[in-house]
PDB file of C-alpha atoms in Angstrom:
ATOM      1  CA  MET D   1       0.000   0.000   0.000  1.00 68.00           C
ATOM      2  CA  ASN D   2       1.475   3.358  -1.008  1.00 68.00           C
ATOM      3  CA  THR D   3       1.719   6.355   1.322  1.00 69.00           C
ATOM      4  CA  ASN D   4      -1.114   8.286  -0.335  1.00 71.00           C
ATOM      5  CA  ASP D   5      -3.480   5.319  -0.107  1.00 81.00           C
ATOM      6  CA  SER D   6      -2.540   4.755   3.532  1.00 84.00           C
ATOM      7  CA  SER D   7      -3.149   8.396   4.401  1.00 89.00           C
ATOM      8  CA  ALA D   8      -6.494   8.399   2.607  1.00 93.00           C
ATOM      9  CA  LEU D   9      -7.624   5.302   4.515  1.00 95.00           C
ATOM     10  CA  ASP D  10      -6.482   6.843   7.795  1.00 94.00           C
ATOM     11  CA  ARG D  11      -8.656   9.867   7.085  1.00 95.00           C
ATOM     12  CA  ARG D  12     -11.650   7.684   6.233  1.00 95.00           C
ATOM     13  CA  PHE D  13     -11.277   5.685   9.422  1.00 97.00           C
ATOM     14  CA  PHE D  14     -10.849   8.835  11.509  1.00 96.00           C
ATOM     15  CA  GLU D  15     -14.000  10.329   9.984  1.00 97.00           C
ATOM     16  CA  MET D  16     -15.848   7.054  10.619  1.00 97.00           C
ATOM     17  CA  VAL D  17     -14.912   7.129  14.297  1.00 97.00           C
ATOM     18  CA  VAL D  18     -15.842  10.809  14.644  1.00 97.00           C
ATOM     19  CA  ASP D  19     -19.200  10.149  12.972  1.00 96.00           C
ATOM     20  CA  PHE D  20     -19.897   7.246  15.310  1.00 97.00           C
ATOM     21  CA  LEU D  21     -18.952   9.249  18.399  1.00 96.00           C
ATOM     22  CA  GLY D  22     -21.369  11.947  17.296  1.00 96.00           C
ATOM     23  CA  ARG D  23     -24.320   9.556  17.638  1.00 95.00           C
ATOM     24  CA  ALA D  24     -23.100   7.066  20.259  1.00 96.00           C
ATOM     25  CA  ASP D  25     -23.895   6.890  23.952  1.00 97.00           C
ATOM     26  CA  LEU D  26     -20.469   6.266  25.469  1.00 96.00           C
ATOM     27  CA  VAL D  27     -21.924   5.997  28.960  1.00 97.00           C
ATOM     28  CA  GLU D  28     -24.166   3.133  27.846  1.00 98.00           C
ATOM     29  CA  LEU D  29     -21.365   1.417  25.908  1.00 98.00           C
ATOM     30  CA  ARG D  30     -19.056   1.563  28.916  1.00 98.00           C
ATOM     31  CA  ALA D  31     -21.815   0.310  31.208  1.00 97.00           C
ATOM     32  CA  SER D  32     -22.591  -2.600  28.876  1.00 98.00           C
ATOM     33  CA  MET D  33     -18.918  -3.492  28.748  1.00 97.00           C
ATOM     34  CA  GLN D  34     -18.645  -3.394  32.516  1.00 96.00           C
ATOM     35  CA  GLU D  35     -21.900  -5.156  33.377  1.00 95.00           C
ATOM     36  CA  ARG D  36     -22.428  -7.583  30.496  1.00 96.00           C
ATOM     37  CA  GLY D  37     -18.943  -8.123  29.125  1.00 97.00           C
ATOM     38  CA  TYR D  38     -19.689  -6.769  25.661  1.00 98.00           C
ATOM     39  CA  ALA D  39     -20.587  -3.562  23.836  1.00 98.00           C
ATOM     40  CA  ILE D  40     -22.229  -3.321  20.410  1.00 98.00           C
ATOM     41  CA  LEU D  41     -21.393  -0.364  18.167  1.00 98.00           C
ATOM     42  CA  ARG D  42     -24.429  -0.376  15.907  1.00 97.00           C
ATOM     43  CA  ASN D  43     -24.026   0.666  12.250  1.00 97.00           C
ATOM     44  CA  MET D  44     -20.461   1.802  12.786  1.00 97.00           C
ATOM     45  CA  ILE D  45     -19.220   0.665   9.366  1.00 97.00           C
ATOM     46  CA  LYS D  46     -21.029   2.753   6.759  1.00 93.00           C
ATOM     47  CA  PRO D  47     -22.414   1.152   3.566  1.00 96.00           C
ATOM     48  CA  GLU D  48     -19.664   2.242   1.148  1.00 96.00           C
ATOM     49  CA  LEU D  49     -16.852   1.019   3.384  1.00 97.00           C
ATOM     50  CA  LEU D  50     -18.822  -2.114   4.257  1.00 98.00           C
ATOM     51  CA  ASP D  51     -19.181  -2.971   0.556  1.00 98.00           C
ATOM     52  CA  GLU D  52     -15.410  -2.632   0.105  1.00 98.00           C
ATOM     53  CA  LEU D  53     -14.744  -4.714   3.186  1.00 98.00           C
ATOM     54  CA  ARG D  54     -17.178  -7.396   2.005  1.00 98.00           C
ATOM     55  CA  GLY D  55     -15.382  -7.555  -1.345  1.00 98.00           C
ATOM     56  CA  GLU D  56     -12.011  -7.904   0.367  1.00 98.00           C
ATOM     57  CA  CYS D  57     -13.308 -10.680   2.617  1.00 98.00           C
ATOM     58  CA  TRP D  58     -14.762 -12.614  -0.319  1.00 98.00           C
ATOM     59  CA  ASN D  59     -11.515 -12.302  -2.277  1.00 98.00           C
ATOM     60  CA  LEU D  60      -9.571 -13.583   0.716  1.00 98.00           C
ATOM     61  CA  LEU D  61     -11.978 -16.445   1.356  1.00 98.00           C
ATOM     62  CA  GLU D  62     -11.888 -17.523  -2.282  1.00 98.00           C
ATOM     63  CA  SER D  63      -8.097 -17.383  -2.525  1.00 98.00           C
ATOM     64  CA  SER D  64      -7.020 -18.492   0.957  1.00 98.00           C
ATOM     65  CA  GLY D  65     -10.018 -19.739   2.952  1.00 97.00           C
ATOM     66  CA  VAL D  66      -9.597 -23.111   4.650  1.00 97.00           C
ATOM     67  CA  GLU D  67     -12.484 -25.131   6.067  1.00 96.00           C
ATOM     68  CA  ARG D  68     -12.062 -26.382   9.630  1.00 96.00           C
ATOM     69  CA  ASP D  69     -14.126 -29.143  11.241  1.00 96.00           C
ATOM     70  CA  PHE D  70     -12.886 -30.549  14.540  1.00 95.00           C
ATOM     71  CA  LEU D  71     -13.476 -30.603  18.300  1.00 95.00           C
ATOM     72  CA  MET D  72     -11.345 -28.328  20.483  1.00 93.00           C
ATOM     73  CA  ARG D  73     -10.047 -30.439  23.365  1.00 90.00           C
ATOM     74  CA  GLN D  74      -8.899 -27.353  25.324  1.00 89.00           C
ATOM     75  CA  THR D  75     -12.529 -26.235  25.678  1.00 91.00           C
ATOM     76  CA  ALA D  76     -14.096 -29.598  26.515  1.00 90.00           C
ATOM     77  CA  ASN D  77     -14.388 -30.755  22.891  1.00 93.00           C
ATOM     78  CA  THR D  78     -16.622 -27.969  21.644  1.00 95.00           C
ATOM     79  CA  PRO D  79     -16.944 -27.854  17.833  1.00 96.00           C
ATOM     80  CA  ARG D  80     -15.140 -25.611  15.351  1.00 96.00           C
ATOM     81  CA  ARG D  81     -16.893 -25.815  11.980  1.00 97.00           C
ATOM     82  CA  MET D  82     -16.055 -22.812   9.848  1.00 97.00           C
ATOM     83  CA  VAL D  83     -13.944 -21.364   7.045  1.00 98.00           C
ATOM     84  CA  ASN D  84     -11.224 -18.900   7.943  1.00 97.00           C
ATOM     85  CA  VAL D  85      -8.323 -16.932   6.535  1.00 98.00           C
ATOM     86  CA  ARG D  86      -5.124 -16.560   8.507  1.00 97.00           C
ATOM     87  CA  CYS D  87      -3.528 -13.258   9.418  1.00 97.00           C
ATOM     88  CA  GLU D  88      -0.489 -13.760   7.197  1.00 97.00           C
ATOM     89  CA  GLU D  89      -2.665 -14.186   4.091  1.00 98.00           C
ATOM     90  CA  ILE D  90      -4.713 -11.118   4.994  1.00 98.00           C
ATOM     91  CA  ARG D  91      -1.557  -9.093   5.557  1.00 97.00           C
ATOM     92  CA  SER D  92      -0.116 -10.060   2.170  1.00 97.00           C
ATOM     93  CA  GLN D  93      -3.327  -9.860   0.099  1.00 97.00           C
ATOM     94  CA  GLY D  94      -5.603  -7.466   1.975  1.00 97.00           C
ATOM     95  CA  ARG D  95      -5.785  -3.696   2.099  1.00 96.00           C
ATOM     96  CA  LEU D  96      -8.621  -2.522   4.338  1.00 97.00           C
ATOM     97  CA  ILE D  97      -8.269  -5.044   7.154  1.00 98.00           C
ATOM     98  CA  PRO D  98      -4.549  -4.452   7.836  1.00 97.00           C
ATOM     99  CA  ALA D  99      -5.107  -0.689   7.592  1.00 97.00           C
ATOM    100  CA  LEU D 100      -8.040  -0.817  10.034  1.00 97.00           C
ATOM    101  CA  TYR D 101      -5.917  -2.749  12.500  1.00 98.00           C
ATOM    102  CA  GLN D 102      -3.217  -0.065  12.285  1.00 97.00           C
ATOM    103  CA  SER D 103      -5.698   2.821  12.576  1.00 97.00           C
ATOM    104  CA  VAL D 104      -4.984   4.782  15.746  1.00 97.00           C
ATOM    105  CA  ALA D 105      -8.490   6.291  15.764  1.00 97.00           C
ATOM    106  CA  PHE D 106     -10.167   2.866  15.436  1.00 97.00           C
ATOM    107  CA  ARG D 107      -8.093   1.365  18.246  1.00 98.00           C
ATOM    108  CA  ARG D 108      -8.497   4.441  20.431  1.00 97.00           C
ATOM    109  CA  LEU D 109     -12.275   4.126  20.327  1.00 97.00           C
ATOM    110  CA  PHE D 110     -12.086   0.717  22.000  1.00 97.00           C
ATOM    111  CA  GLU D 111      -9.613   2.032  24.545  1.00 98.00           C
ATOM    112  CA  VAL D 112     -12.166   4.694  25.493  1.00 97.00           C
ATOM    113  CA  ILE D 113     -14.967   2.140  25.845  1.00 97.00           C
ATOM    114  CA  THR D 114     -12.945  -0.369  27.886  1.00 97.00           C
ATOM    115  CA  ARG D 115     -10.802   2.157  29.768  1.00 97.00           C
ATOM    116  CA  GLU D 116      -7.772   0.098  28.766  1.00 97.00           C
ATOM    117  CA  THR D 117      -4.597   0.782  26.796  1.00 97.00           C
ATOM    118  CA  PHE D 118      -4.093  -1.395  23.735  1.00 97.00           C
ATOM    119  CA  VAL D 119      -0.967  -2.295  21.778  1.00 97.00           C
ATOM    120  CA  GLU D 120      -0.457  -4.628  18.844  1.00 97.00           C
ATOM    121  CA  CYS D 121      -1.022  -8.235  19.819  1.00 96.00           C
ATOM    122  CA  PRO D 122       2.465  -9.749  20.123  1.00 95.00           C
ATOM    123  CA  TYR D 123       1.205 -13.064  18.750  1.00 95.00           C
ATOM    124  CA  GLU D 124       0.784 -12.087  15.111  1.00 95.00           C
ATOM    125  CA  PRO D 125      -1.562 -14.932  14.000  1.00 95.00           C
ATOM    126  CA  GLU D 126      -4.207 -13.542  16.374  1.00 95.00           C
ATOM    127  CA  GLN D 127      -4.069  -9.893  15.252  1.00 97.00           C
ATOM    128  CA  TYR D 128      -6.785 -10.272  12.615  1.00 98.00           C
ATOM    129  CA  ILE D 129      -8.643 -13.184  11.053  1.00 98.00           C
ATOM    130  CA  VAL D 130     -11.594 -13.623   8.716  1.00 98.00           C
ATOM    131  CA  ASN D 131     -14.094 -16.188  10.038  1.00 98.00           C
ATOM    132  CA  ALA D 132     -16.990 -17.388   7.898  1.00 98.00           C
ATOM    133  CA  LEU D 133     -19.906 -19.753   8.451  1.00 98.00           C
ATOM    134  CA  PHE D 134     -21.388 -21.033   5.177  1.00 96.00           C
ATOM    135  CA  LYS D 135     -22.954 -24.462   5.733  1.00 95.00           C
ATOM    136  CA  SER D 136     -25.776 -25.789   7.864  1.00 96.00           C
ATOM    137  CA  GLY D 137     -24.284 -26.547  11.283  1.00 96.00           C
ATOM    138  CA  HIS D 138     -21.245 -24.324  10.851  1.00 97.00           C
ATOM    139  CA  THR D 139     -20.443 -22.887  14.277  1.00 97.00           C
ATOM    140  CA  HIS D 140     -17.702 -21.422  16.425  1.00 96.00           C
ATOM    141  CA  GLY D 141     -18.322 -23.467  19.570  1.00 96.00           C
ATOM    142  CA  TRP D 142     -18.124 -22.442  23.212  1.00 96.00           C
ATOM    143  CA  HIS D 143     -14.701 -21.123  24.222  1.00 95.00           C
ATOM    144  CA  TRP D 144     -12.626 -18.579  26.030  1.00 94.00           C
ATOM    145  CA  ASP D 145      -9.710 -16.703  24.437  1.00 93.00           C
ATOM    146  CA  ASP D 146      -6.152 -16.046  25.553  1.00 92.00           C
ATOM    147  CA  TYR D 147      -6.369 -12.250  25.385  1.00 95.00           C
ATOM    148  CA  LYS D 148      -8.802 -10.023  27.286  1.00 96.00           C
ATOM    149  CA  TYR D 149     -10.676  -8.469  24.373  1.00 97.00           C
ATOM    150  CA  GLY D 150     -11.790  -9.309  20.868  1.00 97.00           C
ATOM    151  CA  VAL D 151     -13.150  -6.750  18.401  1.00 98.00           C
ATOM    152  CA  ASN D 152     -15.454  -8.159  15.732  1.00 98.00           C
ATOM    153  CA  ILE D 153     -16.739  -6.498  12.559  1.00 98.00           C
ATOM    154  CA  ALA D 154     -19.972  -7.944  11.166  1.00 98.00           C
ATOM    155  CA  VAL D 155     -19.625  -8.107   7.373  1.00 98.00           C
ATOM    156  CA  GLU D 156     -22.494 -10.503   6.591  1.00 98.00           C
ATOM    157  CA  THR D 157     -24.997 -11.930   9.075  1.00 97.00           C
ATOM    158  CA  PRO D 158     -27.963 -14.335   8.923  1.00 96.00           C
ATOM    159  CA  ASP D 159     -31.504 -13.203   9.624  1.00 92.00           C
ATOM    160  CA  LYS D 160     -32.773 -13.704  13.148  1.00 87.00           C
ATOM    161  CA  GLU D 161     -34.366 -17.088  12.418  1.00 92.00           C
ATOM    162  CA  SER D 162     -31.223 -18.592  10.913  1.00 96.00           C
ATOM    163  CA  GLY D 163     -28.761 -18.843  13.795  1.00 96.00           C
ATOM    164  CA  GLY D 164     -25.325 -17.272  13.816  1.00 97.00           C
ATOM    165  CA  TYR D 165     -26.029 -15.138  16.882  1.00 97.00           C
ATOM    166  CA  VAL D 166     -23.558 -14.586  19.719  1.00 97.00           C
ATOM    167  CA  GLN D 167     -24.042 -16.197  23.114  1.00 97.00           C
ATOM    168  CA  LEU D 168     -22.033 -15.215  26.169  1.00 97.00           C
ATOM    169  CA  VAL D 169     -21.634 -16.080  29.826  1.00 97.00           C
ATOM    170  CA  PRO D 170     -19.631 -13.215  31.367  1.00 96.00           C
ATOM    171  CA  ASN D 171     -17.483 -13.281  34.498  1.00 95.00           C
ATOM    172  CA  THR D 172     -16.418 -16.911  34.242  1.00 94.00           C
ATOM    173  CA  SER D 173     -13.021 -18.576  34.274  1.00 90.00           C
ATOM    174  CA  TRP D 174     -11.255 -21.069  32.059  1.00 89.00           C
ATOM    175  CA  ASN D 175      -9.899 -24.052  33.932  1.00 86.00           C
ATOM    176  CA  ARG D 176      -7.381 -25.245  31.371  1.00 84.00           C
ATOM    177  CA  GLU D 177      -6.601 -28.394  33.345  1.00 84.00           C
ATOM    178  CA  ARG D 178     -10.257 -29.413  33.677  1.00 86.00           C
ATOM    179  CA  PRO D 179     -12.398 -27.408  31.260  1.00 84.00           C
ATOM    180  CA  SER D 180     -16.131 -27.882  31.753  1.00 88.00           C
ATOM    181  CA  VAL D 181     -18.407 -25.825  29.543  1.00 92.00           C
ATOM    182  CA  GLU D 182     -21.542 -27.515  30.889  1.00 92.00           C
ATOM    183  CA  GLU D 183     -20.673 -26.622  34.471  1.00 91.00           C
ATOM    184  CA  VAL D 184     -20.577 -22.949  33.504  1.00 92.00           C
ATOM    185  CA  LEU D 185     -23.705 -23.080  31.340  1.00 94.00           C
ATOM    186  CA  PHE D 186     -25.838 -24.873  33.940  1.00 93.00           C
ATOM    187  CA  SER D 187     -24.969 -22.439  36.718  1.00 93.00           C
ATOM    188  CA  ASN D 188     -25.101 -19.075  34.914  1.00 95.00           C
ATOM    189  CA  GLN D 189     -27.386 -16.982  32.741  1.00 95.00           C
ATOM    190  CA  ILE D 190     -26.598 -17.047  29.020  1.00 97.00           C
ATOM    191  CA  LEU D 191     -26.777 -13.710  27.217  1.00 97.00           C
ATOM    192  CA  SER D 192     -27.598 -13.722  23.504  1.00 97.00           C
ATOM    193  CA  PHE D 193     -27.441 -11.016  20.844  1.00 96.00           C
ATOM    194  CA  ARG D 194     -27.448 -10.812  17.082  1.00 95.00           C
ATOM    195  CA  LEU D 195     -25.751  -8.458  14.669  1.00 97.00           C
ATOM    196  CA  GLU D 196     -26.525  -6.628  11.470  1.00 97.00           C
ATOM    197  CA  PRO D 197     -23.927  -5.989   8.747  1.00 98.00           C
ATOM    198  CA  GLY D 198     -21.912  -2.916   9.691  1.00 98.00           C
ATOM    199  CA  ASP D 199     -22.129  -3.535  13.428  1.00 98.00           C
ATOM    200  CA  VAL D 200     -18.933  -3.822  15.455  1.00 98.00           C
ATOM    201  CA  TYR D 201     -18.769  -5.371  18.883  1.00 98.00           C
ATOM    202  CA  ILE D 202     -16.117  -5.694  21.542  1.00 98.00           C
ATOM    203  CA  LEU D 203     -16.167  -8.719  23.817  1.00 98.00           C
ATOM    204  CA  ARG D 204     -14.362  -9.535  27.038  1.00 97.00           C
ATOM    205  CA  THR D 205     -13.121 -12.916  25.877  1.00 96.00           C
ATOM    206  CA  ASP D 206     -10.782 -14.201  28.588  1.00 94.00           C
ATOM    207  CA  THR D 207     -13.529 -14.268  31.243  1.00 95.00           C
ATOM    208  CA  GLY D 208     -16.530 -14.490  28.915  1.00 96.00           C
ATOM    209  CA  LEU D 209     -17.405 -17.998  27.768  1.00 96.00           C
ATOM    210  CA  HIS D 210     -18.862 -17.408  24.306  1.00 97.00           C
ATOM    211  CA  ARG D 211     -19.884 -19.018  21.069  1.00 97.00           C
ATOM    212  CA  VAL D 212     -21.564 -18.347  17.724  1.00 98.00           C
ATOM    213  CA  SER D 213     -24.679 -20.510  17.418  1.00 97.00           C
ATOM    214  CA  PRO D 214     -24.904 -22.913  14.436  1.00 97.00           C
ATOM    215  CA  ILE D 215     -26.331 -21.433  11.249  1.00 97.00           C
ATOM    216  CA  ASN D 216     -29.094 -22.909   9.115  1.00 95.00           C
ATOM    217  CA  ALA D 217     -28.804 -24.026   5.502  1.00 93.00           C
ATOM    218  CA  GLY D 218     -28.669 -21.162   3.018  1.00 92.00           C
ATOM    219  CA  SER D 219     -27.310 -18.665   5.552  1.00 95.00           C
ATOM    220  CA  ARG D 220     -23.945 -16.893   5.729  1.00 96.00           C
ATOM    221  CA  ARG D 221     -21.999 -15.162   8.444  1.00 98.00           C
ATOM    222  CA  ILE D 222     -18.713 -13.363   7.759  1.00 98.00           C
ATOM    223  CA  ILE D 223     -16.823 -11.645  10.567  1.00 98.00           C
ATOM    224  CA  VAL D 224     -13.474  -9.895  10.783  1.00 98.00           C
ATOM    225  CA  ASN D 225     -11.998 -10.572  14.207  1.00 98.00           C
ATOM    226  CA  MET D 226      -9.256  -8.329  15.612  1.00 98.00           C
ATOM    227  CA  VAL D 227      -7.224  -8.654  18.797  1.00 98.00           C
ATOM    228  CA  TRP D 228      -5.070  -6.058  20.488  1.00 98.00           C
ATOM    229  CA  SER D 229      -3.438  -6.738  23.840  1.00 96.00           C
ATOM    230  CA  THR D 230      -2.955  -4.710  26.966  1.00 96.00           C
ATOM    231  CA  PRO D 231       0.670  -3.887  27.864  1.00 96.00           C
ATOM    232  CA  GLU D 232       0.464  -6.336  30.775  1.00 95.00           C
ATOM    233  CA  GLU D 233      -0.573  -9.158  28.475  1.00 94.00           C
ATOM    234  CA  VAL D 234       2.529  -8.689  26.345  1.00 93.00           C
ATOM    235  CA  GLN D 235       4.442 -10.107  29.293  1.00 89.00           C
ATOM    236  CA  THR D 236       1.932 -12.540  30.751  1.00 90.00           C
ATOM    237  CA  VAL D 237       0.152 -14.329  27.880  1.00 84.00           C
ATOM    238  CA  THR D 238       2.425 -17.151  26.795  1.00 78.00           C
ATOM    239  CA  THR D 239       0.020 -19.875  25.650  1.00 82.00           C
ATOM    240  CA  HIS D 240      -1.633 -19.886  22.222  1.00 88.00           C
ATOM    241  CA  ASP D 241      -2.513 -23.542  21.910  1.00 81.00           C
ATOM    242  CA  THR D 242      -6.109 -23.055  20.769  1.00 82.00           C
ATOM    243  CA  MET D 243      -5.080 -20.817  17.871  1.00 86.00           C
ATOM    244  CA  GLU D 244      -2.288 -23.201  16.974  1.00 84.00           C
ATOM    245  CA  GLU D 245      -4.772 -26.080  16.900  1.00 83.00           C
ATOM    246  CA  ILE D 246      -7.207 -24.160  14.689  1.00 83.00           C
ATOM    247  CA  PHE D 247      -4.494 -23.482  12.130  1.00 81.00           C
ATOM    248  CA  ALA D 248      -2.690 -26.816  12.449  1.00 73.00           C
TER     249      ALA D 248
END
């Protein structure tokens, strides 16, 4: 990407963030983050940019998408049935996604909502990924993540009767030695929410057990997932075995 293109994208992203802040309720977003472990930024990605992002995702999925179908032993054998594109392919072939990840304004917005400081995730494969559900039963099963927060951009989503919605149990913990998803689900309330294309949401993923429900036949769900880390996590997060298993 040349300097002029990079500067133009930076301006677009800055204007997008300013536009969103002009119509957002930061108090409510912060409260949702604190109380429910997630915050939804409705209609943040405007139609023109969303169309470009959708085109980039489809190009990446067609050229580099790999279908995964296995059970994740680290989260009590929950299913991973999806198509995804790794960070290194996105970095080499993509334009918008790498630029969004590097956008100071975009990252700063999530710092304001979470009251955290973010830096680039030191584990590069987790910085940004394209995840897609295309087939009946495709799902991203119950799991926790290594880093505290995940930021997700909804590019395509199913209608409300077709699955693909997010479910979350906040304020839980991941016992890596004896993971039990059922124990958490049976003793806590499950929160559920769905997305429209253009929505962005931030999720507390290290203490929030979460999943994407299976989709129905004929439906599609495409998400760009981004991860930054806090400065403390640069020193303390040393295990990435779930990501390594996904991309094995």
